[in-house]
């Protein structure tokens, strides 16, 4: 029996003795996993394309609540904090929010280029009776002072100067679980409102401007046909590495259904890019299939999609063209939450999978130059974690590209946060 098999069998036996079903976690001997939350609350970070750590890698942002298994309501309070990896993983409280969801949290993230400022979304008024509006809080971990910006953020520019956003009550109405409860949508009865859409907000002054309205995109034909008579919204915004262009997903569905069906039913998606002033708009993926993505550089996006006339996979799309290159066709054949590992010259991709038929999620690295896949671990997701309150791994690296952080439910402690070291593998190439 080799060492890996011995460790595998010993771990499974230990889980059984501890009252945990065997095979809830398949360990990889080169990548030991450490839980960094204490299990006293349900903890997670949020989405995979945000800065989760400060530049030094010491502090890891997280959020936690005392319940699971239902949709957040207007008065449910989310606690926001950071974990000190150099002080026994101590939780340091930073603030609270009443604008959050299970999939993307409250858009909690470190402000790019800053070692002191953290930002998240909240509501301007604390109660259900006076819902107010969605805002964003900027908190300085050194001075412990907080300032409020007048609109919610979706993504930050890498230069740290501005944010882009869209209306979360619109998202909540049309894609439950990705928006927030608590603020009525004044355009709920409109299929394609002209007053809302993609906006840009200055992170210093809070000044904002509508760049592209939902009506603008609804009136743009899709593959030569009108899609105006549908219910439209924007989702999944991300600014290019040079902070000059913004990407967003334009989505629509033709009928409204009950909340549960809309959380899981199909819709059409096209990927759009534009200058950060809203000009020079381009439909970079007109297929209707765009899903998870990340900017590789100012001209390319790595996207899970099925380009017109091609197969499903991760495709490198060149902005403002219809050029596409299939990446990892055999080693990354399943949709996941993909990012490039920092400081690896965009050679390494960090990715995960959704639960398979056995409810197993795989966390892995993919090395593009050698077509090599390195499995970091496999994790069992209990069957109750599904639909809106599922727990995706949503893996993200520290800013140095040496550690991976992810959320998981495999220990039967509810969602918790975990860490593993990848420095040896990514430095070896």
Tab-separated table of C-alpha atoms in Angstrom:
chain	number	residue	atom	x	y	z
A	1	UNK	CA	0.000	0.000	0.000
A	2	UNK	CA	1.502	3.355	-1.025
A	3	UNK	CA	1.495	6.418	1.211
A	4	UNK	CA	-1.367	8.154	-0.583
A	5	UNK	CA	-3.619	5.081	-0.357
A	6	UNK	CA	-2.755	4.677	3.328
A	7	UNK	CA	-3.593	8.302	4.078
A	8	UNK	CA	-6.816	8.030	2.081
A	9	UNK	CA	-7.993	4.914	3.950
A	10	UNK	CA	-6.895	6.212	7.354
A	11	UNK	CA	-8.706	9.489	6.813
A	12	UNK	CA	-11.911	7.717	5.753
A	13	UNK	CA	-11.753	5.440	8.823
A	14	UNK	CA	-11.170	8.414	11.092
A	15	UNK	CA	-14.217	10.176	9.707
A	16	UNK	CA	-16.370	7.118	10.326
A	17	UNK	CA	-15.191	6.838	13.946
A	18	UNK	CA	-15.894	10.507	14.430
A	19	UNK	CA	-19.482	10.059	13.285
A	20	UNK	CA	-18.939	11.693	9.907
A	21	UNK	CA	-19.748	9.630	6.799
A	22	UNK	CA	-16.588	8.308	5.178
A	23	UNK	CA	-15.433	9.880	1.937
A	24	UNK	CA	-16.698	13.390	2.703
A	25	UNK	CA	-13.257	14.666	1.775
A	26	UNK	CA	-10.622	13.129	-0.485
A	27	UNK	CA	-7.283	14.557	0.738
A	28	UNK	CA	-4.309	15.168	-1.522
A	29	UNK	CA	-1.073	14.529	0.370
A	30	UNK	CA	0.736	17.453	-1.251
A	31	UNK	CA	-2.024	19.935	-0.407
A	32	UNK	CA	-3.178	19.601	3.218
A	33	UNK	CA	-6.367	21.571	3.843
A	34	UNK	CA	-6.808	23.803	6.881
A	35	UNK	CA	-10.125	25.150	8.119
A	36	UNK	CA	-9.661	28.810	9.096
A	37	UNK	CA	-13.087	29.388	10.668
A	38	UNK	CA	-14.020	27.904	14.035
A	39	UNK	CA	-17.364	26.318	13.169
A	40	UNK	CA	-19.365	28.454	15.610
A	41	UNK	CA	-21.105	30.306	12.760
A	42	UNK	CA	-21.852	29.641	9.105
A	43	UNK	CA	-19.003	31.373	7.308
A	44	UNK	CA	-18.064	32.067	3.704
A	45	UNK	CA	-16.454	34.753	1.577
A	46	UNK	CA	-18.736	35.275	-1.380
A	47	UNK	CA	-17.720	35.308	-5.011
A	48	UNK	CA	-14.576	34.035	-6.674
A	49	UNK	CA	-13.491	37.120	-8.640
A	50	UNK	CA	-12.892	39.504	-5.705
A	51	UNK	CA	-9.789	40.298	-3.638
A	52	UNK	CA	-10.268	38.199	-0.498
A	53	UNK	CA	-6.949	39.028	1.191
A	54	UNK	CA	-4.886	42.103	1.926
A	55	UNK	CA	-1.628	42.547	-0.046
A	56	UNK	CA	0.429	40.815	2.675
A	57	UNK	CA	-1.812	37.749	2.759
A	58	UNK	CA	-2.220	37.985	6.526
A	59	UNK	CA	-5.888	39.001	6.658
A	60	UNK	CA	-8.659	37.007	4.949
A	61	UNK	CA	-12.082	38.599	4.583
A	62	UNK	CA	-15.162	36.615	5.572
A	63	UNK	CA	-18.810	36.932	6.504
A	64	UNK	CA	-20.971	34.886	8.828
A	65	UNK	CA	-24.555	34.325	10.002
A	66	UNK	CA	-26.254	32.088	12.613
A	67	UNK	CA	-28.584	30.244	10.183
A	68	UNK	CA	-28.669	28.362	6.877
A	69	UNK	CA	-31.205	26.688	4.590
A	70	UNK	CA	-33.473	29.600	3.673
A	71	UNK	CA	-33.337	32.798	1.672
A	72	UNK	CA	-32.128	35.947	3.450
A	73	UNK	CA	-34.868	38.304	4.556
A	74	UNK	CA	-34.786	42.079	4.887
A	75	UNK	CA	-33.875	42.087	8.586
A	76	UNK	CA	-31.271	39.290	8.530
A	77	UNK	CA	-27.979	40.757	9.715
A	78	UNK	CA	-24.697	39.593	8.204
A	79	UNK	CA	-21.504	39.963	10.268
A	80	UNK	CA	-18.407	41.041	8.363
A	81	UNK	CA	-14.885	40.400	9.547
A	82	UNK	CA	-11.372	39.332	8.700
A	83	UNK	CA	-9.384	36.322	9.843
A	84	UNK	CA	-5.846	36.906	11.127
A	85	UNK	CA	-3.788	34.002	9.801
A	86	UNK	CA	-0.845	35.049	11.970
A	87	UNK	CA	-2.851	35.059	15.216
A	88	UNK	CA	-4.509	31.644	15.504
A	89	UNK	CA	-7.070	32.525	12.830
A	90	UNK	CA	-8.688	35.097	15.111
A	91	UNK	CA	-11.916	36.655	13.799
A	92	UNK	CA	-11.783	40.471	13.798
A	93	UNK	CA	-15.186	42.118	13.482
A	94	UNK	CA	-15.401	44.931	10.904
A	95	UNK	CA	-19.111	45.661	10.472
A	96	UNK	CA	-22.507	44.363	9.403
A	97	UNK	CA	-24.769	44.321	6.352
A	98	UNK	CA	-28.431	43.850	5.492
A	99	UNK	CA	-27.774	43.553	1.765
A	100	UNK	CA	-26.498	40.086	0.971
A	101	UNK	CA	-27.133	36.702	-0.623
A	102	UNK	CA	-25.743	33.188	-0.307
A	103	UNK	CA	-23.949	33.181	-3.654
A	104	UNK	CA	-22.115	36.507	-3.728
A	105	UNK	CA	-22.473	37.691	-0.167
A	106	UNK	CA	-22.447	41.485	0.066
A	107	UNK	CA	-19.688	41.961	-2.564
A	108	UNK	CA	-17.165	42.105	0.283
A	109	UNK	CA	-13.628	42.710	-1.008
A	110	UNK	CA	-10.373	44.511	-0.496
A	111	UNK	CA	-10.018	47.797	-2.387
A	112	UNK	CA	-7.342	47.161	-5.059
A	113	UNK	CA	-4.017	48.784	-4.264
A	114	UNK	CA	-4.926	49.426	-0.624
A	115	UNK	CA	-3.598	47.703	2.478
A	116	UNK	CA	-6.192	49.370	4.702
A	117	UNK	CA	-9.577	49.735	2.974
A	118	UNK	CA	-12.328	47.140	2.670
A	119	UNK	CA	-15.684	47.654	0.922
A	120	UNK	CA	-19.080	45.922	1.062
A	121	UNK	CA	-22.744	46.566	0.255
A	122	UNK	CA	-25.425	47.445	2.787
A	123	UNK	CA	-28.815	49.144	3.129
A	124	UNK	CA	-29.034	52.797	4.054
A	125	UNK	CA	-31.860	52.150	6.530
A	126	UNK	CA	-31.776	49.346	9.094
A	127	UNK	CA	-35.393	48.206	9.186
A	128	UNK	CA	-38.041	46.598	7.015
A	129	UNK	CA	-40.478	49.496	7.574
A	130	UNK	CA	-37.999	52.050	6.194
A	131	UNK	CA	-36.049	50.105	3.576
A	132	UNK	CA	-34.021	53.043	2.256
A	133	UNK	CA	-31.729	52.079	-0.589
A	134	UNK	CA	-28.609	50.058	-1.284
A	135	UNK	CA	-25.291	51.714	-0.443
A	136	UNK	CA	-21.688	50.627	0.003
A	137	UNK	CA	-19.508	50.971	3.105
A	138	UNK	CA	-15.776	51.634	2.938
A	139	UNK	CA	-13.999	50.655	6.147
A	140	UNK	CA	-10.400	51.444	7.121
A	141	UNK	CA	-8.947	48.614	9.229
A	142	UNK	CA	-6.225	50.891	10.658
A	143	UNK	CA	-8.273	53.942	11.652
A	144	UNK	CA	-11.511	51.953	12.165
A	145	UNK	CA	-13.396	54.737	10.415
A	146	UNK	CA	-16.181	54.059	7.946
A	147	UNK	CA	-17.615	56.121	5.118
A	148	UNK	CA	-20.694	55.478	3.016
A	149	UNK	CA	-21.061	55.702	-0.761
A	150	UNK	CA	-24.559	56.338	-2.173
A	151	UNK	CA	-24.824	53.252	-4.406
A	152	UNK	CA	-24.000	49.561	-4.164
A	153	UNK	CA	-20.960	48.186	-5.968
A	154	UNK	CA	-20.668	45.057	-8.100
A	155	UNK	CA	-17.003	45.144	-9.153
A	156	UNK	CA	-14.039	47.440	-8.532
A	157	UNK	CA	-11.560	48.749	-11.068
A	158	UNK	CA	-8.081	47.279	-10.552
A	159	UNK	CA	-6.731	50.832	-10.251
A	160	UNK	CA	-8.880	51.291	-7.141
A	161	UNK	CA	-10.488	54.503	-8.405
A	162	UNK	CA	-14.036	53.521	-9.311
A	163	UNK	CA	-16.684	50.826	-9.099
A	164	UNK	CA	-19.273	49.576	-11.552
A	165	UNK	CA	-22.691	48.396	-10.536
A	166	UNK	CA	-26.267	47.592	-11.465
A	167	UNK	CA	-29.515	47.496	-9.495
A	168	UNK	CA	-29.647	44.546	-7.110
A	169	UNK	CA	-33.418	44.719	-6.628
A	170	UNK	CA	-33.771	44.152	-10.386
A	171	UNK	CA	-31.515	41.117	-10.151
A	172	UNK	CA	-33.436	39.782	-7.160
A	173	UNK	CA	-36.720	39.970	-9.056
A	174	UNK	CA	-35.415	38.135	-12.125
A	175	UNK	CA	-32.611	35.909	-10.733
A	176	UNK	CA	-33.439	35.274	-7.065
A	177	UNK	CA	-30.394	34.654	-4.904
A	178	UNK	CA	-28.089	37.035	-6.771
A	179	UNK	CA	-29.745	40.219	-5.580
A	180	UNK	CA	-30.820	41.443	-2.150
A	181	UNK	CA	-34.047	41.555	-0.164
A	182	UNK	CA	-35.396	44.660	1.504
A	183	UNK	CA	-35.625	47.358	-1.188
A	184	UNK	CA	-38.643	47.441	-3.533
A	185	UNK	CA	-37.929	47.642	-7.259
A	186	UNK	CA	-39.743	50.663	-8.745
A	187	UNK	CA	-39.364	49.111	-12.217
A	188	UNK	CA	-40.713	45.682	-11.281
A	189	UNK	CA	-43.525	45.873	-13.873
A	190	UNK	CA	-41.236	46.989	-16.735
A	191	UNK	CA	-39.611	44.493	-19.055
A	192	UNK	CA	-36.696	46.749	-20.051
A	193	UNK	CA	-36.481	49.999	-18.044
A	194	UNK	CA	-34.505	52.891	-19.508
A	195	UNK	CA	-33.755	54.491	-16.125
A	196	UNK	CA	-31.485	51.742	-14.785
A	197	UNK	CA	-28.645	49.561	-16.043
A	198	UNK	CA	-24.868	49.676	-15.824
A	199	UNK	CA	-23.440	52.558	-13.788
A	200	UNK	CA	-20.021	53.782	-12.718
A	201	UNK	CA	-19.284	55.318	-9.297
A	202	UNK	CA	-16.223	57.215	-8.102
A	203	UNK	CA	-14.863	55.556	-4.932
A	204	UNK	CA	-13.731	58.864	-3.450
A	205	UNK	CA	-16.615	61.212	-4.215
A	206	UNK	CA	-19.489	58.764	-4.662
A	207	UNK	CA	-20.537	60.483	-7.875
A	208	UNK	CA	-22.202	58.051	-10.271
A	209	UNK	CA	-23.375	57.978	-13.868
A	210	UNK	CA	-25.602	55.620	-15.846
A	211	UNK	CA	-23.508	54.242	-18.714
A	212	UNK	CA	-25.743	51.730	-20.518
A	213	UNK	CA	-29.439	51.241	-19.781
A	214	UNK	CA	-31.282	47.937	-19.790
A	215	UNK	CA	-33.485	49.362	-22.551
A	216	UNK	CA	-30.384	50.030	-24.675
A	217	UNK	CA	-29.474	46.359	-24.659
A	218	UNK	CA	-33.050	45.078	-24.914
A	219	UNK	CA	-33.412	47.025	-28.154
A	220	UNK	CA	-30.198	45.526	-29.555
A	221	UNK	CA	-31.094	42.477	-31.713
A	222	UNK	CA	-29.794	39.065	-30.720
A	223	UNK	CA	-28.440	37.038	-33.646
A	224	UNK	CA	-30.499	39.195	-35.981
A	225	UNK	CA	-33.794	38.928	-34.093
A	226	UNK	CA	-35.560	41.276	-31.684
A	227	UNK	CA	-35.537	40.304	-27.991
A	228	UNK	CA	-37.245	43.472	-26.752
A	229	UNK	CA	-40.401	41.667	-25.575
A	230	UNK	CA	-38.653	39.837	-22.716
A	231	UNK	CA	-37.715	40.513	-19.099
A	232	UNK	CA	-34.152	41.903	-19.073
A	233	UNK	CA	-31.434	42.447	-16.462
A	234	UNK	CA	-27.642	42.801	-16.117
A	235	UNK	CA	-25.415	40.521	-14.038
A	236	UNK	CA	-21.759	39.631	-13.363
A	237	UNK	CA	-19.806	42.827	-13.992
A	238	UNK	CA	-16.000	42.906	-14.128
A	239	UNK	CA	-13.475	45.618	-15.061
A	240	UNK	CA	-10.473	44.828	-17.290
A	241	UNK	CA	-6.968	44.666	-15.759
A	242	UNK	CA	-6.035	48.076	-17.194
A	243	UNK	CA	-9.264	49.625	-15.837
A	244	UNK	CA	-10.261	50.813	-19.318
A	245	UNK	CA	-13.091	48.448	-20.251
A	246	UNK	CA	-15.964	46.837	-18.400
A	247	UNK	CA	-17.694	43.521	-19.067
A	248	UNK	CA	-21.264	42.642	-18.127
A	249	UNK	CA	-23.715	39.858	-18.864
A	250	UNK	CA	-26.994	40.917	-20.465
A	251	UNK	CA	-29.664	38.350	-19.592
A	252	UNK	CA	-33.336	37.867	-20.339
A	253	UNK	CA	-36.178	35.412	-19.859
A	254	UNK	CA	-39.521	35.428	-21.658
A	255	UNK	CA	-41.811	34.616	-18.732
A	256	UNK	CA	-41.854	35.280	-14.997
A	257	UNK	CA	-42.289	32.257	-12.727
A	258	UNK	CA	-42.305	31.601	-9.007
A	259	UNK	CA	-39.129	32.342	-7.066
A	260	UNK	CA	-37.832	28.775	-6.907
A	261	UNK	CA	-38.309	28.150	-10.629
A	262	UNK	CA	-36.654	31.433	-11.589
A	263	UNK	CA	-33.668	30.587	-9.375
A	264	UNK	CA	-32.981	27.450	-11.426
A	265	UNK	CA	-34.681	27.841	-14.824
A	266	UNK	CA	-32.977	28.791	-18.059
A	267	UNK	CA	-32.406	32.239	-19.470
A	268	UNK	CA	-30.391	33.625	-22.372
A	269	UNK	CA	-27.066	35.378	-21.791
A	270	UNK	CA	-24.799	37.443	-23.978
A	271	UNK	CA	-21.488	38.930	-22.937
A	272	UNK	CA	-20.932	42.622	-23.604
A	273	UNK	CA	-17.871	44.846	-23.216
A	274	UNK	CA	-17.577	48.631	-23.355
A	275	UNK	CA	-15.275	51.480	-22.460
A	276	UNK	CA	-15.689	52.539	-18.847
A	277	UNK	CA	-17.567	55.631	-20.050
A	278	UNK	CA	-20.151	53.399	-21.760
A	279	UNK	CA	-18.919	53.973	-25.301
A	280	UNK	CA	-17.542	51.484	-27.837
A	281	UNK	CA	-19.973	48.737	-26.840
A	282	UNK	CA	-19.308	45.274	-28.278
A	283	UNK	CA	-21.042	41.885	-27.939
A	284	UNK	CA	-17.983	39.709	-27.498
A	285	UNK	CA	-19.994	36.496	-27.078
A	286	UNK	CA	-23.258	36.602	-29.074
A	287	UNK	CA	-23.924	32.869	-28.613
A	288	UNK	CA	-26.355	33.283	-25.731
A	289	UNK	CA	-24.335	30.836	-23.610
A	290	UNK	CA	-21.831	32.936	-21.608
A	291	UNK	CA	-21.270	31.765	-18.024
A	292	UNK	CA	-18.288	32.078	-15.663
A	293	UNK	CA	-15.360	34.149	-16.878
A	294	UNK	CA	-12.305	36.188	-15.969
A	295	UNK	CA	-10.214	38.785	-17.790
A	296	UNK	CA	-6.808	37.369	-18.747
A	297	UNK	CA	-5.417	40.705	-19.902
A	298	UNK	CA	-6.911	43.946	-21.305
A	299	UNK	CA	-7.827	42.224	-24.588
A	300	UNK	CA	-8.889	38.686	-23.635
A	301	UNK	CA	-11.488	36.931	-21.477
A	302	UNK	CA	-11.524	33.260	-20.479
A	303	UNK	CA	-15.194	32.240	-20.601
A	304	UNK	CA	-17.224	29.064	-20.154
A	305	UNK	CA	-19.475	29.144	-23.211
A	306	UNK	CA	-20.499	27.436	-26.414
A	307	UNK	CA	-19.499	29.812	-29.208
A	308	UNK	CA	-21.682	29.750	-32.286
A	309	UNK	CA	-20.866	26.606	-34.275
A	310	UNK	CA	-18.468	25.253	-31.636
A	311	UNK	CA	-18.530	22.996	-28.557
A	312	UNK	CA	-18.956	23.759	-24.868
A	313	UNK	CA	-15.795	24.606	-22.957
A	314	UNK	CA	-13.549	27.326	-21.634
A	315	UNK	CA	-12.813	29.656	-24.520
A	316	UNK	CA	-10.320	32.515	-24.665
A	317	UNK	CA	-12.203	35.314	-26.411
A	318	UNK	CA	-10.466	38.342	-27.879
A	319	UNK	CA	-12.344	41.530	-27.113
A	320	UNK	CA	-13.877	43.479	-30.017
A	321	UNK	CA	-13.402	40.459	-32.316
A	322	UNK	CA	-14.992	37.043	-32.790
A	323	UNK	CA	-11.660	35.262	-32.326
A	324	UNK	CA	-11.764	32.332	-29.890
A	325	UNK	CA	-9.351	29.644	-28.674
A	326	UNK	CA	-10.402	26.510	-26.784
A	327	UNK	CA	-8.461	26.182	-23.488
A	328	UNK	CA	-8.153	22.890	-21.600
A	329	UNK	CA	-10.608	21.003	-23.781
A	330	UNK	CA	-9.902	17.650	-22.107
A	331	UNK	CA	-8.731	18.812	-18.665
A	332	UNK	CA	-11.375	21.510	-18.048
A	333	UNK	CA	-14.482	19.986	-19.672
A	334	UNK	CA	-16.948	21.132	-16.987
A	335	UNK	CA	-18.202	24.585	-16.033
A	336	UNK	CA	-16.585	26.083	-12.933
A	337	UNK	CA	-15.373	29.272	-11.247
A	338	UNK	CA	-12.169	30.084	-13.085
A	339	UNK	CA	-9.437	32.606	-12.288
A	340	UNK	CA	-5.793	33.030	-13.227
A	341	UNK	CA	-3.326	32.441	-10.393
A	342	UNK	CA	-1.537	35.762	-9.719
A	343	UNK	CA	2.154	36.092	-10.551
A	344	UNK	CA	2.258	33.036	-12.832
A	345	UNK	CA	2.252	34.892	-16.162
A	346	UNK	CA	-1.328	33.647	-16.693
A	347	UNK	CA	-0.049	30.087	-17.094
A	348	UNK	CA	-2.027	28.598	-14.195
A	349	UNK	CA	-5.821	28.575	-13.915
A	350	UNK	CA	-7.543	27.900	-10.582
A	351	UNK	CA	-10.912	26.207	-11.017
A	352	UNK	CA	-13.589	24.026	-9.422
A	353	UNK	CA	-16.606	21.977	-10.419
A	354	UNK	CA	-20.214	21.818	-9.336
A	355	UNK	CA	-21.254	18.667	-7.438
A	356	UNK	CA	-21.432	15.596	-9.673
A	357	UNK	CA	-24.013	12.807	-9.307
A	358	UNK	CA	-22.239	11.655	-6.140
A	359	UNK	CA	-22.332	15.266	-4.826
A	360	UNK	CA	-18.542	15.621	-5.100
A	361	UNK	CA	-16.933	18.962	-5.933
A	362	UNK	CA	-13.389	18.997	-7.319
A	363	UNK	CA	-10.866	21.772	-6.696
A	364	UNK	CA	-7.976	21.871	-9.156
A	365	UNK	CA	-5.259	23.805	-10.986
A	366	UNK	CA	-4.697	23.685	-14.723
A	367	UNK	CA	-1.341	24.513	-16.345
A	368	UNK	CA	-1.991	25.852	-19.840
A	369	UNK	CA	1.502	25.404	-21.413
A	370	UNK	CA	1.728	21.703	-20.491
A	371	UNK	CA	-2.006	20.815	-20.487
A	372	UNK	CA	-1.551	19.524	-16.938
A	373	UNK	CA	-4.337	19.244	-14.364
A	374	UNK	CA	-3.466	19.084	-10.655
A	375	UNK	CA	-6.267	18.056	-8.303
A	376	UNK	CA	-6.059	19.908	-4.990
A	377	UNK	CA	-8.917	18.056	-3.289
A	378	UNK	CA	-12.411	16.608	-3.671
A	379	UNK	CA	-15.201	17.625	-1.310
A	380	UNK	CA	-18.633	16.205	-0.612
A	381	UNK	CA	-21.531	18.666	-0.702
A	382	UNK	CA	-24.499	17.369	1.359
A	383	UNK	CA	-27.753	17.179	-0.642
A	384	UNK	CA	-29.465	20.026	1.209
A	385	UNK	CA	-27.012	22.511	-0.331
A	386	UNK	CA	-28.754	23.137	-3.612
A	387	UNK	CA	-30.339	25.882	-5.719
A	388	UNK	CA	-30.167	29.337	-4.142
A	389	UNK	CA	-28.437	28.258	-0.909
A	390	UNK	CA	-25.924	25.870	-2.420
A	391	UNK	CA	-22.294	26.286	-1.340
A	392	UNK	CA	-19.952	26.466	-4.328
A	393	UNK	CA	-16.243	26.247	-3.579
A	394	UNK	CA	-15.671	29.630	-5.280
A	395	UNK	CA	-11.864	29.275	-5.035
A	396	UNK	CA	-9.730	32.426	-4.898
A	397	UNK	CA	-6.020	33.054	-4.443
A	398	UNK	CA	-4.229	35.446	-2.162
A	399	UNK	CA	-2.671	38.399	-3.985
A	400	UNK	CA	0.730	36.663	-4.088
A	401	UNK	CA	-0.684	33.567	-5.796
A	402	UNK	CA	0.667	31.148	-3.173
A	403	UNK	CA	-2.468	30.133	-1.242
A	404	UNK	CA	-5.983	29.105	-2.218
A	405	UNK	CA	-9.035	29.892	-0.100
A	406	UNK	CA	-12.431	28.290	-0.639
A	407	UNK	CA	-15.811	27.653	0.980
A	408	UNK	CA	-17.076	24.132	1.657
A	409	UNK	CA	-19.631	22.072	3.608
A	410	UNK	CA	-17.811	18.728	3.600
A	411	UNK	CA	-17.176	18.606	7.378
A	412	UNK	CA	-20.911	18.757	8.161
A	413	UNK	CA	-20.338	22.032	10.008
A	414	UNK	CA	-22.283	24.087	7.503
A	415	UNK	CA	-20.405	26.380	5.188
A	416	UNK	CA	-16.898	27.114	6.460
A	417	UNK	CA	-13.741	28.654	5.002
A	418	UNK	CA	-10.624	26.667	4.131
A	419	UNK	CA	-7.064	27.257	2.962
A	420	UNK	CA	-4.302	25.295	1.241
A	421	UNK	CA	-0.809	26.148	-0.013
A	422	UNK	CA	-0.055	25.906	-3.753
A	423	UNK	CA	3.308	27.684	-3.768
A	424	UNK	CA	5.346	24.578	-4.596
A	425	UNK	CA	3.313	23.543	-7.600
A	426	UNK	CA	2.870	26.929	-9.246
A	427	UNK	CA	6.504	27.871	-8.741
A	428	UNK	CA	7.686	24.605	-10.287
A	429	UNK	CA	5.516	25.056	-13.415
